[in-house]
mmCIF file of C-alpha atoms in Angstrom:
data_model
loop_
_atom_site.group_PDB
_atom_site.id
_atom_site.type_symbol
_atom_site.label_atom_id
_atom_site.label_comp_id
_atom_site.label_asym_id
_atom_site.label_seq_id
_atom_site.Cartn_x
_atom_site.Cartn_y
_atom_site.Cartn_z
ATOM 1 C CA UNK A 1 5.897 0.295 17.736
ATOM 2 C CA UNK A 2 4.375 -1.853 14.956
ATOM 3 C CA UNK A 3 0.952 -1.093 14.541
ATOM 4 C CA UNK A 4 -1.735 -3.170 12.763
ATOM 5 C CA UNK A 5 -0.750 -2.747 9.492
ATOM 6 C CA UNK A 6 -4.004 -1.597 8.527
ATOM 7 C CA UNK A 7 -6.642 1.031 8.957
ATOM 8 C CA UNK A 8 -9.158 -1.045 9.794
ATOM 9 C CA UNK A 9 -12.253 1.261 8.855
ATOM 10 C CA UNK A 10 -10.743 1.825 5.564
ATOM 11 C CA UNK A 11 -10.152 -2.008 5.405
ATOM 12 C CA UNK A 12 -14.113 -2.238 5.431
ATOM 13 C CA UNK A 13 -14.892 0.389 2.947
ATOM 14 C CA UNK A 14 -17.208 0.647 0.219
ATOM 15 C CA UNK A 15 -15.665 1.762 -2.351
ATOM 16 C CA UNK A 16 -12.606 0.173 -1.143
ATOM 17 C CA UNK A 17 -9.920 2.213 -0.907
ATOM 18 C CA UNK A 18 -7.190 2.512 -3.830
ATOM 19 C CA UNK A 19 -4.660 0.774 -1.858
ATOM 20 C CA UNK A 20 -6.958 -2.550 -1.535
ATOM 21 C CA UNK A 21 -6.231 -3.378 -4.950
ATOM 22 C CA UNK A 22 -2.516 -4.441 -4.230
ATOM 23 C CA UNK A 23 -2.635 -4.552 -0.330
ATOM 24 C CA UNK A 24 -2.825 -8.467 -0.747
ATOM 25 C CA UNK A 25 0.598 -8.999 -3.136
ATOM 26 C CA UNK A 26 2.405 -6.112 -1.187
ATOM 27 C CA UNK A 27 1.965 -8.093 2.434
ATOM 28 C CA UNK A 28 2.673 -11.849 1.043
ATOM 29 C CA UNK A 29 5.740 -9.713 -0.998
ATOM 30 C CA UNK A 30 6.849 -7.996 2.473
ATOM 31 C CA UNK A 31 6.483 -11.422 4.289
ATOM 32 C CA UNK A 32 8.460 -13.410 1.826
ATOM 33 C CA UNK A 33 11.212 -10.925 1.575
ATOM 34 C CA UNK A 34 11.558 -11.400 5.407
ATOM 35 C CA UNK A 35 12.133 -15.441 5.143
ATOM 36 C CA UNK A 36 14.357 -14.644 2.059
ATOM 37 C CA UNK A 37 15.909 -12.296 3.928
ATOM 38 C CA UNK A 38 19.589 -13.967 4.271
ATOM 39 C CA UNK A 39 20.936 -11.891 7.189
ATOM 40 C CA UNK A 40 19.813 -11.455 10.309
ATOM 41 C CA UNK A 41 16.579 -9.565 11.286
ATOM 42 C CA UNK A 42 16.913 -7.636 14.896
ATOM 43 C CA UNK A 43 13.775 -6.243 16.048
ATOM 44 C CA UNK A 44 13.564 -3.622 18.732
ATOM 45 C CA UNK A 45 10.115 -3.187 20.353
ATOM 46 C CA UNK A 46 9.906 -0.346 22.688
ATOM 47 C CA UNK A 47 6.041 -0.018 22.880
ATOM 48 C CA UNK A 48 3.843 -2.756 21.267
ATOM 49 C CA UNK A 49 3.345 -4.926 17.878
ATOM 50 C CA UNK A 50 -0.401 -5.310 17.068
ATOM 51 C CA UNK A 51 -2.091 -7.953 14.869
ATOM 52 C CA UNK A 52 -0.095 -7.775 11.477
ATOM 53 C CA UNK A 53 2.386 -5.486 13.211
ATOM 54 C CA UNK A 54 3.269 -8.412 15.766
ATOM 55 C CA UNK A 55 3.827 -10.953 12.703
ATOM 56 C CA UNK A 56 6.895 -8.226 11.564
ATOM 57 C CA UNK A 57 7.961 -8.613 15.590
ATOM 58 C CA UNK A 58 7.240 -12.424 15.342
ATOM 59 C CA UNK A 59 9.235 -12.991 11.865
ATOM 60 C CA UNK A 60 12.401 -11.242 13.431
ATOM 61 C CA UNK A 61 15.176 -13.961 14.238
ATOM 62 C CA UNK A 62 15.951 -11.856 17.454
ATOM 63 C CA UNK A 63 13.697 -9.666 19.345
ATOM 64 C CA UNK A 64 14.732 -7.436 21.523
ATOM 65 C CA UNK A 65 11.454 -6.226 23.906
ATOM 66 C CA UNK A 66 11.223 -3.865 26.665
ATOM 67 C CA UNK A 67 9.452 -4.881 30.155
ATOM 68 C CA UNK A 68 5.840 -2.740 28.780
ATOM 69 C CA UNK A 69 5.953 -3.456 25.895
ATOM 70 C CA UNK A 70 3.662 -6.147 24.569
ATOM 71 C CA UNK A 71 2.732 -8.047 21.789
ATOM 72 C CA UNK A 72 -1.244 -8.663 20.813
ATOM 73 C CA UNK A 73 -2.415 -10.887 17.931
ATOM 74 C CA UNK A 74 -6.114 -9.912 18.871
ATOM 75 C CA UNK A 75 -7.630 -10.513 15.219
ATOM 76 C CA UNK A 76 -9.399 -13.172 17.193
ATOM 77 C CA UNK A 77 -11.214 -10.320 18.821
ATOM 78 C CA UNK A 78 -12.549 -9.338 15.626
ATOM 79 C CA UNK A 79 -13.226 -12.270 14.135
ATOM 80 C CA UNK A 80 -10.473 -12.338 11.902
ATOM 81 C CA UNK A 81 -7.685 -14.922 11.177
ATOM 82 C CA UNK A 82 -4.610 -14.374 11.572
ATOM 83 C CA UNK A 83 -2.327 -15.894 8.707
ATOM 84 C CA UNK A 84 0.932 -14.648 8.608
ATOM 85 C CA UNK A 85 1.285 -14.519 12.864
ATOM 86 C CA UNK A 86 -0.054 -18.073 12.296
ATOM 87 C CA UNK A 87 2.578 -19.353 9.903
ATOM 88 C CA UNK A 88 5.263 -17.641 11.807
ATOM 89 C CA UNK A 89 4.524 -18.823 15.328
ATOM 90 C CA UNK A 90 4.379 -22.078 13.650
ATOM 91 C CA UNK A 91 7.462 -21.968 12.174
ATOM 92 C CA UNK A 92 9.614 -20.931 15.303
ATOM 93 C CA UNK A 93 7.519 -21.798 18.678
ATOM 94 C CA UNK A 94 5.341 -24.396 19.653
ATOM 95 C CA UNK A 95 1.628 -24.921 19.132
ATOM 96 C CA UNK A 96 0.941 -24.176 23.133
ATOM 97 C CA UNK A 97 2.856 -20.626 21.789
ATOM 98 C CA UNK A 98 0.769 -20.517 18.824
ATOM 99 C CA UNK A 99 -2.569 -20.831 21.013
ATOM 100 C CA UNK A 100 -1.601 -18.568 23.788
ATOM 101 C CA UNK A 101 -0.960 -15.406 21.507
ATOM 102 C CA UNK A 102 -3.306 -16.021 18.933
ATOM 103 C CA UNK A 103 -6.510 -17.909 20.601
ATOM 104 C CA UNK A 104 -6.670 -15.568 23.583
ATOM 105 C CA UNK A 105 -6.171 -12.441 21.562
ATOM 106 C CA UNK A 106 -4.375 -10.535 24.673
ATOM 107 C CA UNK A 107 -1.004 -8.519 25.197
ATOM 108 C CA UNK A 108 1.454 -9.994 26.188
ATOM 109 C CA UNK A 109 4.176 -8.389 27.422
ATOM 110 C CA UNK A 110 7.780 -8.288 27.837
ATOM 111 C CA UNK A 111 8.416 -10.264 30.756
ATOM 112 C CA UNK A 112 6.148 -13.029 29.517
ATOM 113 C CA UNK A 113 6.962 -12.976 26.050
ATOM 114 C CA UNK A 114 10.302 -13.685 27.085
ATOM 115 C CA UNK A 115 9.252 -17.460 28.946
ATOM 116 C CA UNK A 116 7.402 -17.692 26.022
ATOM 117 C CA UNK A 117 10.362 -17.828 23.969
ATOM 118 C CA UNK A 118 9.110 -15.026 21.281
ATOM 119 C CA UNK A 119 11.658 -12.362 22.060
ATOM 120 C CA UNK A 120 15.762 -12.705 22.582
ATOM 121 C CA UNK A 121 15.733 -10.711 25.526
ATOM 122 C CA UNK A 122 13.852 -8.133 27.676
ATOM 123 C CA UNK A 123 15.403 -5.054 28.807
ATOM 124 C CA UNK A 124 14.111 -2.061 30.771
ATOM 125 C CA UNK A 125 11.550 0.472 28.013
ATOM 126 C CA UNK A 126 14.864 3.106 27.969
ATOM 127 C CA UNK A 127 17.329 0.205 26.963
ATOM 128 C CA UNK A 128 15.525 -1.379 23.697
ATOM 129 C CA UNK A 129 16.572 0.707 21.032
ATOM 130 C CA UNK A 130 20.893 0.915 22.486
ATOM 131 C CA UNK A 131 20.287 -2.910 23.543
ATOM 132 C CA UNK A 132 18.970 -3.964 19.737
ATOM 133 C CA UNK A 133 22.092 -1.397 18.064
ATOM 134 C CA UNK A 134 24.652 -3.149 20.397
ATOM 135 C CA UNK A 135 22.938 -6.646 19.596
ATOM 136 C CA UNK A 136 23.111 -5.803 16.101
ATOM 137 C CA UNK A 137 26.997 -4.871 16.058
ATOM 138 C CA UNK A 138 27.928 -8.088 17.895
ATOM 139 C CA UNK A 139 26.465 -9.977 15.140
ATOM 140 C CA UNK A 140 27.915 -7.138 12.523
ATOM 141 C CA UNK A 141 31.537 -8.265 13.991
ATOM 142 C CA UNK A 142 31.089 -12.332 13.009
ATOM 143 C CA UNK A 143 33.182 -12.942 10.101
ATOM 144 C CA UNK A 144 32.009 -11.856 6.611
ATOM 145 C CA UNK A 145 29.095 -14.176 5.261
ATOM 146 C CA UNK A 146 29.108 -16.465 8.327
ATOM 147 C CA UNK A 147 25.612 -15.096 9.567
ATOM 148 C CA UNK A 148 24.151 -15.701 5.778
ATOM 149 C CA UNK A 149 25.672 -19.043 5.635
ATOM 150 C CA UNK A 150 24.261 -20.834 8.935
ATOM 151 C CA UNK A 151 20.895 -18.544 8.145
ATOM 152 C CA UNK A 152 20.688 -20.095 4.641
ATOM 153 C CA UNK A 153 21.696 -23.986 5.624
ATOM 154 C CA UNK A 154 19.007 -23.396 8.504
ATOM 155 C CA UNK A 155 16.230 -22.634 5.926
ATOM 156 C CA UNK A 156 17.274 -24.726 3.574
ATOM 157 C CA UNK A 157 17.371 -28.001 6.178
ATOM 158 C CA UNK A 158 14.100 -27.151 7.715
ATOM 159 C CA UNK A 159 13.286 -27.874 4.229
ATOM 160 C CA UNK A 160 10.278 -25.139 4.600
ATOM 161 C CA UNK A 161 7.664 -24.189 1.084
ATOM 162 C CA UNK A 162 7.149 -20.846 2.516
ATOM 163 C CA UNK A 163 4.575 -20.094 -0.193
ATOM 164 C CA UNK A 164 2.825 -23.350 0.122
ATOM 165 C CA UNK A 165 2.547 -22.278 4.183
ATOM 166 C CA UNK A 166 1.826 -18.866 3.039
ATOM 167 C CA UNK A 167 -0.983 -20.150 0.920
ATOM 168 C CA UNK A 168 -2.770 -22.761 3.188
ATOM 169 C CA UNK A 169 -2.656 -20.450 6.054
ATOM 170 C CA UNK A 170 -4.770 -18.070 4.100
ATOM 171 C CA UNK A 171 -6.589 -20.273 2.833
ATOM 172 C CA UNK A 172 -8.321 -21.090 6.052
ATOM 173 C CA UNK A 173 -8.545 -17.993 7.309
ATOM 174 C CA UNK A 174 -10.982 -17.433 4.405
ATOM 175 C CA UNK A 175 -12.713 -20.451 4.913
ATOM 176 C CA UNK A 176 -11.704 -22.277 1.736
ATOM 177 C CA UNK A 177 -10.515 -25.090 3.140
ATOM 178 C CA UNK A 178 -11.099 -28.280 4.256
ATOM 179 C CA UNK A 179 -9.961 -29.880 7.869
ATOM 180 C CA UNK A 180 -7.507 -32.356 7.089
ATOM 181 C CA UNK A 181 -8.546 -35.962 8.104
ATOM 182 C CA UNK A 182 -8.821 -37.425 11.223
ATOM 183 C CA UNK A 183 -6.250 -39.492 12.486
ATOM 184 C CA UNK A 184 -7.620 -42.686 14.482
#
């Protein structure tokens, strides 16, 4: 289970907690070390992924989900934004993807998350956690450095400024930024 990530009350807080003070620079940190990341990133969610929580299940490059589990990126709900789910649906799914998890704000579960194309596969609850080991040892059994090689030239073709998407992303969710122009 991947919860929010934060303690939302505390979040709010006056004084603000201690932890506010580097909360910002720890996430982006956390975030970038996952697109750095040069192997492969297996997730295995037996019970749910929640706001920042789903963006960890989101930034995997293989999901494995069971049938009730579910994903929610509900900081719509609270009038939030939601900037790293954003810049990771947008980097892997489509914007129709993009708008159906984060615009709606429900869970979405296994089963659907699958036609969705956000998790690898969905097994029954009991079979995520053997499912995502025995996923993870079929990749562990590729030839040395083959996984980090195609994971690298895949980055590196996309040709993707992580921090630049990283940046702009939260820059609108603040509110600091402009629309960009029109096309006609």
């Amino acid at each position: 289970a991947f919860c929010s990530g934060l303690d939302l009350k505390a979040f709010g807080a006056e004084p603000s907690p201690a932890w506010m003070k580097t909360w910002k620079e720890t996430w982006r940190r956390a975030h970038r070390a996952i697109f750095d990341c040069s192997k492969p990133i297996v997730c295995a969610l037996e019970r749910f992924a929640i706001n920042g929580g789903a963006a960890l299940a989101i930034a995997s490059d293989f999901c494995i989900s069971g049938e009730e589990a579910f994903l929610s990126v509900g900081e719509v709900k609270l009038g939030m934004a939601a900037p790293y789910n954003l810049v990771w649906l947008q980097l892997k799914h489509s914007e129709s993807v993009t708008a159906r998890l984060t615009l709606l704000g429900e869970r979405v579960h296994g089963p659907q998350l699958l036609e969705l194309g956000v998790v690898t596969e969905c097994v029954a609850d009991e079979a995520v956690e053997p499912r995502a080991r025995e996923f993870t040892e079929q990749l562990a059994a590729y030839p040395p450095g083959a996984l980090s090689r195609i994971k690298r030239t895949s980055r590196a073709l996309a040709n993707i400024d992580i921090e630049a998407q990283f940046d702009v992303a939260i820059r609108y969710a603040q509110g600091g930024a402009k629309p960009p122009p029109k096309r006609s």
